[in-house]
mmCIF file of C-alpha atoms in Angstrom:
data_model
loop_
_atom_site.group_PDB
_atom_site.id
_atom_site.type_symbol
_atom_site.label_atom_id
_atom_site.label_comp_id
_atom_site.label_asym_id
_atom_site.label_seq_id
_atom_site.Cartn_x
_atom_site.Cartn_y
_atom_site.Cartn_z
ATOM 1 C CA MET A 1 98.625 77.693 101.351
ATOM 2 C CA ILE A 2 98.402 81.476 101.696
ATOM 3 C CA ARG A 3 102.199 81.750 101.590
ATOM 4 C CA GLN A 4 102.324 79.725 98.499
ATOM 5 C CA ALA A 5 99.556 81.809 96.934
ATOM 6 C CA VAL A 6 101.380 84.972 97.611
ATOM 7 C CA LYS A 7 104.649 83.626 95.933
ATOM 8 C CA MET A 8 102.549 82.684 92.932
ATOM 9 C CA ALA A 9 100.821 86.026 92.896
ATOM 10 C CA VAL A 10 104.163 88.055 93.107
ATOM 11 C CA LYS A 11 105.653 85.737 90.316
ATOM 12 C CA SER A 12 102.686 86.252 88.055
ATOM 13 C CA ILE A 13 102.698 90.101 88.450
ATOM 14 C CA TYR A 14 106.469 90.138 87.904
ATOM 15 C CA LEU A 15 106.182 88.249 84.634
ATOM 16 C CA GLN A 16 103.651 90.805 83.391
ATOM 17 C CA LYS A 17 105.264 93.932 84.833
ATOM 18 C CA MET A 18 103.799 96.433 82.331
ATOM 19 C CA ARG A 19 100.248 95.045 82.426
ATOM 20 C CA SER A 20 100.382 94.793 86.190
ATOM 21 C CA PHE A 21 101.430 98.585 86.598
ATOM 22 C CA LEU A 22 98.830 99.703 84.249
ATOM 23 C CA THR A 23 96.297 97.615 86.263
ATOM 24 C CA MET A 24 97.481 99.225 89.550
ATOM 25 C CA LEU A 25 97.627 102.747 88.001
ATOM 26 C CA GLY A 26 93.888 103.238 88.796
ATOM 27 C CA VAL A 27 94.549 102.364 92.417
ATOM 28 C CA ILE A 28 97.563 104.443 92.624
ATOM 29 C CA ILE A 29 95.670 107.557 91.339
ATOM 30 C CA GLY A 30 92.808 106.836 93.635
ATOM 31 C CA VAL A 31 94.923 106.617 96.672
ATOM 32 C CA VAL A 32 97.054 109.717 95.813
ATOM 33 C CA ALA A 33 93.739 111.708 95.327
ATOM 34 C CA LEU A 34 92.373 110.300 98.614
ATOM 35 C CA VAL A 35 95.427 110.980 100.664
ATOM 36 C CA VAL A 36 96.582 114.291 99.269
ATOM 37 C CA LEU A 37 93.150 115.960 99.239
ATOM 38 C CA VAL A 38 92.095 114.836 102.633
ATOM 39 C CA SER A 39 95.609 115.663 104.047
ATOM 40 C CA VAL A 40 95.447 119.143 102.599
ATOM 41 C CA VAL A 41 91.893 119.814 103.861
ATOM 42 C CA ASN A 42 92.763 118.482 107.334
ATOM 43 C CA GLY A 43 95.940 120.762 107.343
ATOM 44 C CA ALA A 44 94.003 123.661 106.283
ATOM 45 C CA THR A 45 91.322 122.947 108.805
ATOM 46 C CA GLY A 46 93.870 122.783 111.592
ATOM 47 C CA SER A 47 95.309 126.081 110.507
ATOM 48 C CA ILE A 48 92.034 127.791 110.413
ATOM 49 C CA THR A 49 90.876 126.268 113.682
ATOM 50 C CA ASP A 50 94.130 127.484 115.415
ATOM 51 C CA SER A 51 93.606 130.959 114.066
ATOM 52 C CA ILE A 52 90.027 131.028 115.296
ATOM 53 C CA ASN A 53 91.089 129.667 118.695
ATOM 54 C CA SER A 54 93.773 132.167 118.933
ATOM 55 C CA ILE A 55 91.184 134.923 118.727
ATOM 56 C CA GLY A 56 89.090 133.275 121.362
ATOM 57 C CA THR A 57 86.213 131.031 120.930
ATOM 58 C CA ASN A 58 84.426 132.642 124.062
ATOM 59 C CA MET A 59 84.589 136.074 122.425
ATOM 60 C CA LEU A 60 81.934 138.235 120.880
ATOM 61 C CA ASN A 61 82.359 141.170 118.554
ATOM 62 C CA VAL A 62 79.878 144.023 118.596
ATOM 63 C CA ILE A 63 79.436 146.675 115.756
ATOM 64 C CA ILE A 64 77.114 149.483 116.337
ATOM 65 C CA LYS A 65 75.558 150.693 113.108
ATOM 66 C CA ASP A 66 72.928 153.204 114.614
ATOM 67 C CA ASP A 67 73.261 154.558 118.172
ATOM 68 C CA TYR A 68 69.776 156.453 118.009
ATOM 69 C CA ASP A 69 71.605 159.405 119.727
ATOM 70 C CA LYS A 70 72.388 157.181 122.673
ATOM 71 C CA PRO A 71 76.105 156.577 121.999
ATOM 72 C CA VAL A 72 78.105 154.019 124.016
ATOM 73 C CA LYS A 73 80.770 155.728 126.012
ATOM 74 C CA LEU A 74 83.757 154.256 127.805
ATOM 75 C CA SER A 75 81.830 154.658 131.163
ATOM 76 C CA ASP A 76 79.095 152.731 129.811
ATOM 77 C CA LEU A 77 81.027 149.552 129.234
ATOM 78 C CA SER A 78 80.940 148.551 132.917
ATOM 79 C CA LEU A 79 77.164 148.154 132.416
ATOM 80 C CA PHE A 80 77.735 145.027 130.419
ATOM 81 C CA THR A 81 79.919 143.385 133.000
ATOM 82 C CA GLU A 82 77.066 143.483 135.437
ATOM 83 C CA GLU A 83 75.731 140.547 133.611
ATOM 84 C CA LYS A 84 76.845 137.308 135.160
ATOM 85 C CA SER A 85 77.408 135.806 131.601
ATOM 86 C CA ILE A 86 79.773 138.681 130.611
ATOM 87 C CA GLU A 87 83.335 138.667 132.038
ATOM 88 C CA ALA A 88 85.089 141.599 130.302
ATOM 89 C CA VAL A 89 84.483 144.318 127.827
ATOM 90 C CA ALA A 90 86.872 146.389 125.676
ATOM 91 C CA PRO A 91 86.467 148.825 122.889
ATOM 92 C CA VAL A 92 88.279 148.368 119.610
ATOM 93 C CA LEU A 93 89.475 150.890 117.036
ATOM 94 C CA GLN A 94 91.951 149.745 114.389
ATOM 95 C CA THR A 95 94.009 151.378 111.626
ATOM 96 C CA SER A 96 97.366 150.935 110.037
ATOM 97 C CA LEU A 97 100.272 153.063 109.368
ATOM 98 C CA THR A 98 103.746 152.921 107.837
ATOM 99 C CA ALA A 99 106.630 152.901 110.150
ATOM 100 C CA SER A 100 110.260 153.557 108.951
ATOM 101 C CA SER A 101 113.583 152.876 110.438
ATOM 102 C CA ASP A 102 117.130 152.810 109.145
ATOM 103 C CA TYR A 103 116.746 149.141 108.068
ATOM 104 C CA ALA A 104 113.220 148.687 106.747
ATOM 105 C CA THR A 105 109.740 150.180 106.171
ATOM 106 C CA LYS A 106 106.656 148.269 107.337
ATOM 107 C CA THR A 107 102.958 148.601 107.562
ATOM 108 C CA ILE A 108 101.909 148.166 111.212
ATOM 109 C CA SER A 109 98.421 147.520 112.452
ATOM 110 C CA ILE A 110 97.469 149.834 115.386
ATOM 111 C CA THR A 111 94.688 148.922 117.778
ATOM 112 C CA GLY A 112 93.239 151.345 120.208
ATOM 113 C CA THR A 113 91.728 149.584 123.279
ATOM 114 C CA THR A 114 91.797 149.110 127.003
ATOM 115 C CA SER A 115 93.490 146.745 129.303
ATOM 116 C CA ALA A 116 90.742 144.284 129.277
ATOM 117 C CA TYR A 117 91.435 143.577 125.658
ATOM 118 C CA ASP A 118 94.425 141.503 126.943
ATOM 119 C CA ASP A 119 92.249 139.061 128.912
ATOM 120 C CA ILE A 120 89.626 138.826 126.139
ATOM 121 C CA ARG A 121 92.040 137.947 123.444
ATOM 122 C CA GLY A 122 94.658 136.088 125.562
ATOM 123 C CA ILE A 123 97.386 138.188 123.951
ATOM 124 C CA THR A 124 101.109 137.690 124.869
ATOM 125 C CA LEU A 125 103.293 140.646 124.010
ATOM 126 C CA SER A 126 106.735 140.133 122.607
ATOM 127 C CA SER A 127 107.942 143.266 124.626
ATOM 128 C CA GLY A 128 106.518 145.892 126.773
ATOM 129 C CA ARG A 129 103.452 145.792 128.991
ATOM 130 C CA PHE A 130 99.920 146.022 127.927
ATOM 131 C CA PRO A 131 98.638 148.279 126.671
ATOM 132 C CA THR A 132 101.678 150.686 126.450
ATOM 133 C CA ASN A 133 103.280 148.830 123.379
ATOM 134 C CA TYR A 134 102.728 151.705 120.918
ATOM 135 C CA LEU A 135 103.838 149.623 117.885
ATOM 136 C CA ALA A 136 100.691 147.455 118.073
ATOM 137 C CA TYR A 137 98.385 148.226 120.911
ATOM 138 C CA ILE A 138 97.716 151.661 122.400
ATOM 139 C CA PRO A 139 95.280 153.028 125.038
ATOM 140 C CA TYR A 140 91.805 153.785 123.535
ATOM 141 C CA THR A 141 92.005 157.490 124.566
ATOM 142 C CA SER A 142 95.433 157.919 122.988
ATOM 143 C CA TYR A 143 94.166 156.488 119.734
ATOM 144 C CA ILE A 144 91.400 159.147 119.704
ATOM 145 C CA ARG A 145 93.937 162.005 120.204
ATOM 146 C CA LEU A 146 96.336 160.681 117.733
ATOM 147 C CA THR A 147 93.978 160.030 114.953
ATOM 148 C CA GLU A 148 91.289 162.113 113.083
ATOM 149 C CA GLY A 149 87.689 161.290 112.429
ATOM 150 C CA TYR A 150 87.107 159.492 115.739
ATOM 151 C CA GLY A 151 85.306 160.693 118.826
ATOM 152 C CA MET A 152 84.675 159.264 122.206
ATOM 153 C CA ASP A 153 81.550 157.381 121.021
ATOM 154 C CA ILE A 154 82.351 153.676 120.728
ATOM 155 C CA SER A 155 81.195 151.983 117.583
ATOM 156 C CA SER A 156 83.000 148.583 117.957
ATOM 157 C CA PHE A 157 83.865 146.597 121.028
ATOM 158 C CA CYS A 158 84.608 142.959 122.073
ATOM 159 C CA VAL A 159 83.247 140.869 125.009
ATOM 160 C CA SER A 160 84.446 137.781 126.621
ATOM 161 C CA ALA A 161 81.776 135.272 128.139
ATOM 162 C CA SER A 162 82.329 134.319 131.735
ATOM 163 C CA ASP A 163 82.416 130.765 130.674
ATOM 164 C CA GLU A 164 82.262 128.811 127.399
ATOM 165 C CA ASN A 165 78.553 129.489 127.016
ATOM 166 C CA THR A 166 78.743 132.399 124.614
ATOM 167 C CA ASP A 167 75.079 131.948 123.720
ATOM 168 C CA ALA A 168 74.100 133.276 127.134
ATOM 169 C CA ALA A 169 76.520 136.229 126.760
ATOM 170 C CA GLU A 170 75.118 136.907 123.358
ATOM 171 C CA ASN A 171 71.522 136.978 124.528
ATOM 172 C CA ALA A 172 72.471 139.213 127.479
ATOM 173 C CA LEU A 173 74.235 141.595 124.945
ATOM 174 C CA SER A 174 71.358 141.609 122.600
ATOM 175 C CA LYS A 175 68.916 142.466 125.422
ATOM 176 C CA ILE A 176 70.900 145.528 126.688
ATOM 177 C CA LEU A 177 71.462 146.834 123.110
ATOM 178 C CA LEU A 178 67.908 146.302 122.098
ATOM 179 C CA ASN A 179 66.676 148.274 125.106
ATOM 180 C CA ARG A 180 69.188 151.005 124.355
ATOM 181 C CA PHE A 181 68.463 151.199 120.674
ATOM 182 C CA ASN A 182 64.737 151.237 120.509
ATOM 183 C CA GLN A 183 64.403 147.342 119.908
ATOM 184 C CA ASP A 184 66.039 147.817 116.488
ATOM 185 C CA GLU A 185 67.858 144.574 115.660
ATOM 186 C CA ASP A 186 69.440 146.268 112.697
ATOM 187 C CA ALA A 187 71.061 148.845 114.804
ATOM 188 C CA PHE A 188 73.990 146.544 115.777
ATOM 189 C CA THR A 189 75.701 143.196 114.789
ATOM 190 C CA ILE A 190 77.057 140.559 117.211
ATOM 191 C CA VAL A 191 79.625 138.068 115.931
ATOM 192 C CA ASN A 192 79.913 134.992 117.891
ATOM 193 C CA GLN A 193 83.321 133.423 117.575
ATOM 194 C CA SER A 194 82.078 130.132 118.871
ATOM 195 C CA ALA A 195 79.402 129.972 116.196
ATOM 196 C CA VAL A 196 81.989 130.887 113.594
ATOM 197 C CA ALA A 197 84.260 128.108 114.715
ATOM 198 C CA GLN A 198 81.373 125.580 114.581
ATOM 199 C CA ALA A 199 80.247 126.676 111.257
ATOM 200 C CA MET A 200 83.857 126.431 109.847
ATOM 201 C CA SER A 201 84.261 122.970 111.402
ATOM 202 C CA SER A 202 80.929 121.860 109.741
ATOM 203 C CA VAL A 203 82.046 123.250 106.295
ATOM 204 C CA THR A 204 85.475 121.638 106.537
ATOM 205 C CA ASP A 205 84.072 118.238 107.659
ATOM 206 C CA THR A 206 81.589 118.359 104.748
ATOM 207 C CA LEU A 207 84.465 119.202 102.268
ATOM 208 C CA SER A 208 86.697 116.342 103.551
ATOM 209 C CA LEU A 209 83.541 113.886 102.931
ATOM 210 C CA VAL A 210 83.012 115.260 99.431
ATOM 211 C CA LEU A 211 86.642 115.135 98.557
ATOM 212 C CA GLY A 212 86.927 111.672 100.077
ATOM 213 C CA GLY A 213 83.959 110.555 98.167
ATOM 214 C CA VAL A 214 85.483 111.779 94.827
ATOM 215 C CA ALA A 215 88.774 110.029 95.708
ATOM 216 C CA GLY A 216 86.803 106.824 96.645
ATOM 217 C CA ILE A 217 85.193 106.786 93.083
ATOM 218 C CA SER A 218 88.538 106.836 91.637
ATOM 219 C CA LEU A 219 89.498 103.745 93.749
ATOM 220 C CA LEU A 220 86.425 102.048 92.584
ATOM 221 C CA VAL A 221 87.399 102.664 88.979
ATOM 222 C CA GLY A 222 90.775 101.220 89.968
ATOM 223 C CA GLY A 223 88.951 98.158 91.232
ATOM 224 C CA ILE A 224 87.118 97.612 87.940
ATOM 225 C CA GLY A 225 90.477 97.671 86.162
ATOM 226 C CA ILE A 226 91.654 94.901 88.453
ATOM 227 C CA MET A 227 88.638 92.779 87.880
ATOM 228 C CA ASN A 228 89.029 93.208 84.106
ATOM 229 C CA ILE A 229 92.712 92.182 84.154
ATOM 230 C CA MET A 230 91.950 89.240 86.488
ATOM 231 C CA LEU A 231 89.250 87.938 84.054
ATOM 232 C CA VAL A 232 91.799 88.203 81.279
ATOM 233 C CA SER A 233 94.330 86.398 83.477
ATOM 234 C CA VAL A 234 91.813 83.535 84.161
ATOM 235 C CA THR A 235 91.182 83.134 80.464
ATOM 236 C CA GLU A 236 94.885 83.068 79.633
ATOM 237 C CA ARG A 237 95.698 80.535 82.369
ATOM 238 C CA THR A 238 92.768 78.231 81.707
ATOM 239 C CA LYS A 239 95.139 75.149 80.933
ATOM 240 C CA GLU A 240 97.099 75.994 84.252
ATOM 241 C CA ILE A 241 93.882 75.819 86.142
ATOM 242 C CA GLY A 242 92.862 72.581 84.535
ATOM 243 C CA ILE A 243 96.190 70.931 85.174
ATOM 244 C CA ARG A 244 96.255 72.112 88.867
ATOM 245 C CA LYS A 245 92.731 70.718 89.347
ATOM 246 C CA ALA A 246 93.583 67.396 87.561
ATOM 247 C CA ILE A 247 96.466 66.738 90.067
ATOM 248 C CA GLY A 248 94.318 67.394 93.037
ATOM 249 C CA ALA A 249 94.001 71.251 93.636
ATOM 250 C CA GLY A 250 90.705 71.986 95.166
ATOM 251 C CA ARG A 251 88.272 74.757 94.439
ATOM 252 C CA GLY A 252 89.586 76.607 97.558
ATOM 253 C CA ASN A 253 93.079 76.588 96.386
ATOM 254 C CA ILE A 254 92.217 77.981 93.039
ATOM 255 C CA LEU A 255 89.949 80.638 94.575
ATOM 256 C CA MET A 256 92.787 81.560 97.108
ATOM 257 C CA GLN A 257 95.364 81.825 94.299
ATOM 258 C CA PHE A 258 93.417 84.312 92.166
ATOM 259 C CA LEU A 259 91.898 86.232 95.106
ATOM 260 C CA VAL A 260 95.456 86.771 96.659
ATOM 261 C CA GLU A 261 96.849 87.984 93.266
ATOM 262 C CA SER A 262 94.040 90.467 93.164
ATOM 263 C CA LEU A 263 94.720 91.601 96.670
ATOM 264 C CA VAL A 264 98.499 92.000 96.009
ATOM 265 C CA LEU A 265 97.732 93.987 92.911
ATOM 266 C CA SER A 266 95.575 96.360 94.954
ATOM 267 C CA LEU A 267 97.854 96.670 97.927
ATOM 268 C CA THR A 268 100.909 97.107 95.848
ATOM 269 C CA GLY A 269 99.219 99.933 94.056
ATOM 270 C CA CYS A 270 98.064 101.352 97.526
ATOM 271 C CA VAL A 271 101.775 101.439 98.802
ATOM 272 C CA ILE A 272 102.879 103.111 95.626
ATOM 273 C CA GLY A 273 100.062 105.642 95.983
ATOM 274 C CA ILE A 274 100.941 106.472 99.576
ATOM 275 C CA PHE A 275 104.569 106.916 98.734
ATOM 276 C CA LEU A 276 103.698 109.254 95.914
ATOM 277 C CA SER A 277 101.304 111.196 98.219
ATOM 278 C CA TRP A 278 104.060 111.581 100.768
ATOM 279 C CA CYS A 279 106.341 113.039 98.027
ATOM 280 C CA ILE A 280 103.572 115.409 96.785
ATOM 281 C CA LEU A 281 102.892 116.690 100.262
ATOM 282 C CA MET A 282 106.731 117.276 100.823
ATOM 283 C CA ILE A 283 106.831 119.285 97.514
ATOM 284 C CA ILE A 284 103.642 121.319 98.522
ATOM 285 C CA ASN A 285 105.241 121.996 101.956
ATOM 286 C CA MET A 286 108.441 123.252 100.410
ATOM 287 C CA ILE A 287 106.820 125.364 97.597
ATOM 288 C CA GLY A 288 103.991 126.816 99.796
ATOM 289 C CA ASN A 289 105.894 127.069 102.997
ATOM 290 C CA VAL A 290 103.138 125.181 104.771
ATOM 291 C CA SER A 291 103.246 121.975 106.955
ATOM 292 C CA TYR A 292 100.699 119.458 105.638
ATOM 293 C CA GLU A 293 101.310 115.983 107.131
ATOM 294 C CA LEU A 294 100.495 112.458 106.017
ATOM 295 C CA SER A 295 97.790 111.465 108.451
ATOM 296 C CA SER A 296 98.216 107.954 109.810
ATOM 297 C CA GLY A 297 94.386 107.704 109.872
ATOM 298 C CA ILE A 298 93.834 108.451 106.205
ATOM 299 C CA VAL A 299 96.693 106.115 105.423
ATOM 300 C CA LEU A 300 95.074 103.301 107.393
ATOM 301 C CA VAL A 301 91.674 104.121 105.574
ATOM 302 C CA SER A 302 93.466 103.868 102.287
ATOM 303 C CA ILE A 303 94.901 100.510 103.041
ATOM 304 C CA LEU A 304 91.691 99.091 104.357
ATOM 305 C CA PHE A 305 89.825 100.535 101.229
ATOM 306 C CA SER A 306 92.301 99.087 98.955
ATOM 307 C CA MET A 307 92.129 95.588 100.567
ATOM 308 C CA GLY A 308 88.359 95.844 100.261
ATOM 309 C CA ILE A 309 88.736 96.840 96.526
ATOM 310 C CA GLY A 310 91.073 93.888 95.807
ATOM 311 C CA VAL A 311 88.760 91.408 97.557
ATOM 312 C CA ILE A 312 85.486 92.539 96.090
ATOM 313 C CA PHE A 313 86.644 93.035 92.594
ATOM 314 C CA GLY A 314 88.805 89.835 92.626
ATOM 315 C CA LEU A 315 86.279 87.676 94.024
ATOM 316 C CA TYR A 316 84.176 87.215 90.631
ATOM 317 C CA PRO A 317 87.315 86.249 88.555
ATOM 318 C CA ALA A 318 88.641 84.017 91.344
ATOM 319 C CA ASN A 319 85.216 82.231 91.758
ATOM 320 C CA ARG A 320 85.051 81.866 87.896
ATOM 321 C CA ALA A 321 88.352 80.206 87.775
ATOM 322 C CA ALA A 322 87.667 78.004 90.866
ATOM 323 C CA LYS A 323 84.366 76.694 89.250
ATOM 324 C CA MET A 324 85.983 75.431 86.150
ATOM 325 C CA LYS A 325 85.852 71.732 85.694
ATOM 326 C CA PRO A 326 89.317 70.119 84.902
ATOM 327 C CA ILE A 327 88.177 68.466 81.697
ATOM 328 C CA ASP A 328 86.564 71.611 80.353
ATOM 329 C CA ALA A 329 89.613 73.656 81.197
ATOM 330 C CA LEU A 330 91.963 71.334 79.499
ATOM 331 C CA ARG A 331 89.711 70.962 76.384
ATOM 332 C CA GLN A 332 89.591 74.741 75.908
ATOM 333 C CA ASN A 333 93.198 74.862 75.100
ATOM 334 C CA GLU A 334 93.181 72.064 72.543
#
């Protein structure tokens, strides 16, 4: 019975190609919006997460604003590592300069630090050994000698937690710095990379839900379009319904016929929408030099949602057709 209903649905859609396409257009737009928007957000989220993870989620950055005439020196950094929750500490000074060669001129970022920075950041050098690669990372003391305006007082340094519990390391850092700087919380700032990663994850998750909700509304609008056209179809095919019932078709047969037709309309629009979404993502990747992928998860959600739309919005017209009495259906076309 289902196979026959599918054949009849396909035939009906084919006979009204333009009307069927316009009906599916709402579903197509909704699916494209859902798939493309969520795929782009997921791709951007993955890129941001990778960037944060490359910095190190167990890392803390400290910026000293007011040292109260008790500046942190290189020799003082070992005091921080006496805390069990702190594994390594390294000073950080950064600037940029222009490097020229026979082939090109580039702006290069220079970081002055110590060998502990390698372990904190998990850096892999393309050449040389840390920290003697003078094109990117140089010893902290060398940085002081080569640049103007910097003394041996440390105003910025990074810390790695001894485990993934960065909160314990942050608390230990705060305690040491508060004792040093007269209990002034405004004298320094601690940036917890783990907290940054969690906040970013929360933001992107919320954004995905919001965009998914907007796209879902588009699909609902498409579902209303399907219901409207199915009601028109029931009215146009009243005589057909009456004849089928008169020769023995039951209520279930008529209900299945129109419900399957609604489902085929919705799923066809979904398939077209998924294909267009793939094309749009490929174009975005080529133009923007990015790598957004068509997520199998969001494709599955689109298919299931479209099936639900087809069933829910096709049920009323199908039930209306199924409840028709043969004699009434035939009389309406006299």
